[in-house]
Coordinates of C-alpha atoms in Angstrom, one line a residue:
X1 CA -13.5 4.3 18.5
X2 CA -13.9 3.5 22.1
X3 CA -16.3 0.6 22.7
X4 CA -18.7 -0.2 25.2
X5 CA -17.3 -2.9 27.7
X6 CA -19.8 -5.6 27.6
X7 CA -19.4 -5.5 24.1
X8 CA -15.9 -5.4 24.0
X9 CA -15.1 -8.2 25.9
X10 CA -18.3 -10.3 25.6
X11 CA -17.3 -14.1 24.6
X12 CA -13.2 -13.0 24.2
X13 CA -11.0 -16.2 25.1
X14 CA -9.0 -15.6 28.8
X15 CA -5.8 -17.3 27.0
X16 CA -4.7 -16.9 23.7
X17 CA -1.9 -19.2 24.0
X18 CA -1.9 -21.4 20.9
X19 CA -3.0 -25.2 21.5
X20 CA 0.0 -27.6 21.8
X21 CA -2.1 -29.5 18.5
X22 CA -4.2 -28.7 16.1
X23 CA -7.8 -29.0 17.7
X24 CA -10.0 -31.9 16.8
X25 CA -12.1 -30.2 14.0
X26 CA -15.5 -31.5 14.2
X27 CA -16.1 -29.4 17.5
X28 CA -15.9 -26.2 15.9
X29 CA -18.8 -24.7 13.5
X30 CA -16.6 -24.9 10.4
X31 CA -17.1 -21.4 8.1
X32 CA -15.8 -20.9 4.7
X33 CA -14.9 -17.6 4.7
X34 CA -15.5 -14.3 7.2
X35 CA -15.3 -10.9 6.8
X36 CA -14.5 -8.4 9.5
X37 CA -14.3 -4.6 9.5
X38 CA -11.2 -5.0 11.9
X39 CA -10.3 -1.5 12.4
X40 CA -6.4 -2.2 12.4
X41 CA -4.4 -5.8 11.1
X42 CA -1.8 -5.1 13.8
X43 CA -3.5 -4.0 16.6
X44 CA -6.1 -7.4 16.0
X45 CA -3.6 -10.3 15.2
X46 CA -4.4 -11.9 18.4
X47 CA -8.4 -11.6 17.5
X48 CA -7.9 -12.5 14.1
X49 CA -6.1 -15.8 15.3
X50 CA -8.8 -16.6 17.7
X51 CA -11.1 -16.7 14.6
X52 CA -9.1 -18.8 12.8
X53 CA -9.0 -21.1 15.9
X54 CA -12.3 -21.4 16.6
X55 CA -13.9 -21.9 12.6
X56 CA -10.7 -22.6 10.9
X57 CA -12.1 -20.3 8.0
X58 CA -10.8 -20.9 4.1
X59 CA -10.3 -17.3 4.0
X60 CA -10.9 -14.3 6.3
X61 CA -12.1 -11.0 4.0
X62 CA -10.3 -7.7 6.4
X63 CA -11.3 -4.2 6.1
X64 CA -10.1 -1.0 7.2
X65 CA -6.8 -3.0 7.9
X66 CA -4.6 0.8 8.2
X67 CA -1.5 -0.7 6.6
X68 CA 0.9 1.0 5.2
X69 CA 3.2 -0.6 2.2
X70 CA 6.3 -1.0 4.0
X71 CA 4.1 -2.6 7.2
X72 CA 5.0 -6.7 7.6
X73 CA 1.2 -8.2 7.8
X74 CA 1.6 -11.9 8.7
X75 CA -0.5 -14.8 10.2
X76 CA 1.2 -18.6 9.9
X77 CA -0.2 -20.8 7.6
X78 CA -2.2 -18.0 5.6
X79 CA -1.2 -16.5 3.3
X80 CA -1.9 -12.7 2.6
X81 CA -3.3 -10.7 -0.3
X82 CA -3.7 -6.6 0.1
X83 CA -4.5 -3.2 -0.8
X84 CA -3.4 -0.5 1.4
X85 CA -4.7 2.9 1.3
X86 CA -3.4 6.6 2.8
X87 CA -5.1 9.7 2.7
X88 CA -3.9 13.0 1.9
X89 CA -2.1 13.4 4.7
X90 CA 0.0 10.5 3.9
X91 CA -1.4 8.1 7.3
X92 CA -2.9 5.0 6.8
X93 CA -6.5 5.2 5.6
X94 CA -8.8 2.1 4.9
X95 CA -7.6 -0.6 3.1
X96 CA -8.0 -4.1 2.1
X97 CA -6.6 -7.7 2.5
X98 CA -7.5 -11.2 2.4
X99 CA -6.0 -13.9 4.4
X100 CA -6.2 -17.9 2.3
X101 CA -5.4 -21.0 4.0
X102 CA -2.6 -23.0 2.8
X103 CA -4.5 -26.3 3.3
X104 CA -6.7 -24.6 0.5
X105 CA -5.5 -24.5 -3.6
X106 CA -6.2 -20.7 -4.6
X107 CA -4.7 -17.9 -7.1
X108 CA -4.5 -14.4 -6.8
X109 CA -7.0 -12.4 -9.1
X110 CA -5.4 -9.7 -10.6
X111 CA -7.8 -6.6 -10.2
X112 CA -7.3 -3.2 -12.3
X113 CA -9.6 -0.9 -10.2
X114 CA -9.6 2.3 -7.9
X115 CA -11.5 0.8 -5.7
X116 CA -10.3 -0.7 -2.3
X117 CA -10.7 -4.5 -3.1
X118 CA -8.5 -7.6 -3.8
X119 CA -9.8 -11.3 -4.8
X120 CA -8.5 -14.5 -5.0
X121 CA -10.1 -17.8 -6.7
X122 CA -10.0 -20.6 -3.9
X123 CA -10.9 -24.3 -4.0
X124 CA -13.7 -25.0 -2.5
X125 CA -16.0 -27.8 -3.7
X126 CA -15.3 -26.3 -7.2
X127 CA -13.3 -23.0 -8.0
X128 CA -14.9 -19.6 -6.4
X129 CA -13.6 -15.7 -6.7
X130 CA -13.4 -14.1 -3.3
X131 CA -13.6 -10.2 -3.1
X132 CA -13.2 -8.0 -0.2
X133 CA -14.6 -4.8 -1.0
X134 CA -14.5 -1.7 1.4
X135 CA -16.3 1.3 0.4
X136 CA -15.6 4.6 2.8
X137 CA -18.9 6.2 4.1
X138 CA -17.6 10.0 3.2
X139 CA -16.4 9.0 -0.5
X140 CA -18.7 8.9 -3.3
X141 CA -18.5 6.0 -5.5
X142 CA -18.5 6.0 -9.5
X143 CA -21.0 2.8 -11.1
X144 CA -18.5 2.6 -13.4
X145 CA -15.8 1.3 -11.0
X146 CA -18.6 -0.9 -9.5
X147 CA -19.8 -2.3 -12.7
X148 CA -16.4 -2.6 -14.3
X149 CA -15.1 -4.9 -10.7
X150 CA -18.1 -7.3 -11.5
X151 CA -16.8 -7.1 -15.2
X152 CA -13.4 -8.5 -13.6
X153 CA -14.0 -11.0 -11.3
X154 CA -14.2 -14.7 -12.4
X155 CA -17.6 -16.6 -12.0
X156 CA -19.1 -17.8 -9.8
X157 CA -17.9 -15.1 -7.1
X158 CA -18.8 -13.7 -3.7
X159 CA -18.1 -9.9 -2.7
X160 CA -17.9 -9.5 0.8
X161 CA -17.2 -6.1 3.0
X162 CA -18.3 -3.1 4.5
X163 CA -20.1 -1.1 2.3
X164 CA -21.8 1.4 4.4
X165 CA -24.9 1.8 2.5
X166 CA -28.7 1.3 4.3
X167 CA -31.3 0.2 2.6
X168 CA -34.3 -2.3 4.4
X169 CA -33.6 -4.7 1.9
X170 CA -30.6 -5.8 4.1
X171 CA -32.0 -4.9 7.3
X172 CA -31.9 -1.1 7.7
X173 CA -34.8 0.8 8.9
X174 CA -34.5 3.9 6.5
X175 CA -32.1 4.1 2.7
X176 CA -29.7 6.4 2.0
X177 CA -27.8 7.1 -1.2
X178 CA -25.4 4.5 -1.2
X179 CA -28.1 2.0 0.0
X180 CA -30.0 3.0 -3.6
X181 CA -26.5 2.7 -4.9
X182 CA -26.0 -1.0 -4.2
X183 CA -29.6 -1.9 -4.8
X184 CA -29.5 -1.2 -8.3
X185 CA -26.0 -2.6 -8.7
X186 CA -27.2 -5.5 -7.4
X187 CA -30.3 -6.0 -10.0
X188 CA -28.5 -4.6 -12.5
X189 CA -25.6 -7.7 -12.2
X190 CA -28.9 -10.6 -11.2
X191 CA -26.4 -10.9 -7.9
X192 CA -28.1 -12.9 -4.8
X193 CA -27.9 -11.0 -1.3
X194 CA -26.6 -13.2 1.1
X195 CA -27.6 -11.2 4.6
X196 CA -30.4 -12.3 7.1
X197 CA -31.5 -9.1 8.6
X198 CA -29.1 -8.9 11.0
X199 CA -27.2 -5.7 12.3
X200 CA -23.3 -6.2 12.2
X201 CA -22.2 -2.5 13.2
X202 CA -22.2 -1.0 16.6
X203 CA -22.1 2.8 16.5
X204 CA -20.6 3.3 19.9
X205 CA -21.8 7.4 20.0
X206 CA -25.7 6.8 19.8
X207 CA -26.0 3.1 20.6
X208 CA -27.0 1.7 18.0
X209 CA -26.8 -1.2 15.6
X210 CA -26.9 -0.9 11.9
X211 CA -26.2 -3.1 9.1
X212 CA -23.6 -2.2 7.0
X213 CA -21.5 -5.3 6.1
X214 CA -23.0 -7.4 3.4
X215 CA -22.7 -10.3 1.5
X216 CA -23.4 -11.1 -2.4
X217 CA -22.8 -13.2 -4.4
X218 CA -23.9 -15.2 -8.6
X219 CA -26.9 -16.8 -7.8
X220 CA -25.5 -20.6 -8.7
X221 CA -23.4 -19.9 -5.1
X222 CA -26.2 -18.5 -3.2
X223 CA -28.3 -22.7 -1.8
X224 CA -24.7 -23.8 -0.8
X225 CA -23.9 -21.0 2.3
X226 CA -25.5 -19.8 5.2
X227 CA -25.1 -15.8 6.8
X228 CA -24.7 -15.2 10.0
X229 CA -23.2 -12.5 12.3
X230 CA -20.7 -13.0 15.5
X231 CA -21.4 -12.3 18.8
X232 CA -18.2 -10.6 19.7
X233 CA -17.2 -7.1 18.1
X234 CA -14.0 -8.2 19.0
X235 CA -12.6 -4.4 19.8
X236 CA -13.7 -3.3 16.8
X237 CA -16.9 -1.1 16.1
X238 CA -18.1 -4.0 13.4
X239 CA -19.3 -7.7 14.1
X240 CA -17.3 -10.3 12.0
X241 CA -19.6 -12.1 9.2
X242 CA -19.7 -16.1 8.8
X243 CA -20.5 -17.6 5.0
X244 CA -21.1 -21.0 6.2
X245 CA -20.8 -23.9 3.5
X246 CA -24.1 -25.7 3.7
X247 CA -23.2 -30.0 3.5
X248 CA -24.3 -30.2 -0.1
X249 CA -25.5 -34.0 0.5
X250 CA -28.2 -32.8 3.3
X251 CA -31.7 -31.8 2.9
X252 CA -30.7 -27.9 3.6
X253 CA -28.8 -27.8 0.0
X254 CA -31.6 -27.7 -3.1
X255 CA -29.3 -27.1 -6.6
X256 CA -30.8 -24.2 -8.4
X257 CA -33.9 -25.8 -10.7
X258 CA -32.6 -26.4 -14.0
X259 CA -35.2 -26.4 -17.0
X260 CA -34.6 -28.1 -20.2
X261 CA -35.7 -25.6 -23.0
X262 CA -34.7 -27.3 -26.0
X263 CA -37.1 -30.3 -25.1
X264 CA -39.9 -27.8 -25.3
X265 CA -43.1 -27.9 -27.6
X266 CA -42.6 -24.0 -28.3
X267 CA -45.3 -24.3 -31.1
X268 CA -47.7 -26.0 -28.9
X269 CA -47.2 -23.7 -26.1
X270 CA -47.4 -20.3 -28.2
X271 CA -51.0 -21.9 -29.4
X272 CA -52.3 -22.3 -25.8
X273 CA -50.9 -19.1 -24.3
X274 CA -52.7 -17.4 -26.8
X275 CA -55.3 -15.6 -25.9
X276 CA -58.0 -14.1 -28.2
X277 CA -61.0 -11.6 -27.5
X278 CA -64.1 -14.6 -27.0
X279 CA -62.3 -15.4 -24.4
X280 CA -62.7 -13.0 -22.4
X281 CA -65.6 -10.5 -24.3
X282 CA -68.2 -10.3 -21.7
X283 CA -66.6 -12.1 -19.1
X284 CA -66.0 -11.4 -15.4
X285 CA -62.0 -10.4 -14.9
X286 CA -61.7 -12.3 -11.8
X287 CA -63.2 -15.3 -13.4
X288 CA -61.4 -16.2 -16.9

């Protein structure tokens, strides 16, 4: 897809020569893991590197990488995990891959499913799965194969892609089927939805900006990162997403309240929540 030029280039590097030394860290805005529709791994290495460069990300979450199985996909010092797809016609259609630092312990998870996903489990303050998930817009989508990933994936997790559903509950002004879709499979697995609102697609043909690329994730994971959305489509038609790790020791990380049930006074409790008909015979609704 063709894209606008002040999109295109807006905020791109000039030089992409690779620093003589590793860059001094603590001037970057440090993410844990991104996830960008790239619309081609080979014809975006040298964007791909430049986000490595500038957030030095645990692991980068690719869609629609085109790849076909006897493609070499490489990016120094990360190591790759990926699921290519072809259509009927046998060209490259879709696909999948995740890209894991070597400064970072992970493992590859092992995924039995038809859809177009991979995970890995990655160190981060404690062990985390990692899912890229990419489902096409035009291709209808079984629960079964959704419910039966979840079923698969090692908690506490984070599934991260391009799902191409709308729904206002991540932004979009109107739903659509798959936006239903992904509502209920997110209630129906008590997942957290990461997203802020914010569009990350361009569609280049009426100019406008959708959200399609979401973030979810167990709710212990969800006070420890921050969403947000690049600047830069970066020749691509989507925006690259940012899961920033929120500095568990500052005031922006509250741990999920924990309740100690077995300390309870069940019997005493039961007495006082019960309520009989004087209580409220004759009385205003508003008022007991």
């Amino acid at each position: 897809m063709e894209l606008d030029s002040t999109f295109a280039s807006q905020n791109v590097p000039k030089s992409r020569e690779k620093p003589k030394k590793p860059p001094d860290k603590k001037l970057f805005l440090m993410a844990c893991v991104v996830s960008w529709n790239c619309r081609g791994f080979r014809s975006k290495v040298c964007h791909i590197k430049d986000l490595i460069y500038e957030v030095h990300p645990v692991c980068i979450a690719l869609q629609e990488t085109f790849l076909k199985p006897a493609d070499i996909a490489k990016i120094k010092r990360y190591s790759l995990v990926r699921k290519d797809n072809e259509n009927e016609s046998g060209r490259a259609s879709g696909g999948v891959a995740l890209l894991v630092s070597h400064d970072t312990p992970s493992s590859v998870v092992t995924l039995h499913t038809n859809l177009q996903a991979v995970a890995v489990r990655v160190m981060l303050s404690n062990l985390v799965t990692v899912c890229t998930l990419y489902l096409p817009p035009s291709t209808s989508v079984n629960d079964r194969y959704l419910n039966s990933l979840v079923d698969e994936l090692p908690t506490p997790f984070i599934i991260i892609g391009d799902f191409n559903g709308h729904s206002p509950v991540w932004g979009s002004k109107n739903t659509n089927t798959r936006g239903r879709q992904i509502e209920e499979f997110v209630n129906t697995h008590s997942l957290c939805l990461l997203n802020n609102g914010e569009d990350t697609y361009f569609h280049q043909r009426s100019r406008t900006f959708h959200s399609l690329d979401l973030a979810l994730c167990t709710p212990s994971l969800a006070p420890y990162f921050n969403f947000r959305v690049g600047v830069d489509l970066r020749d691509s038609d989507h925006f690259p997403i940012f899961l920033d790790r929120v500095n568990v020791g500052s005031n922006d990380a509250q741990r999920p309240t924990r309740y100690l049930f077995h300390r309870a006074d069940w019997t005493n409790f039961t007495l006082r929540a019960l309520i009989t008909r004087n209580m409220v015979e004759g009385e205003n609704l508003n008022e007991v």
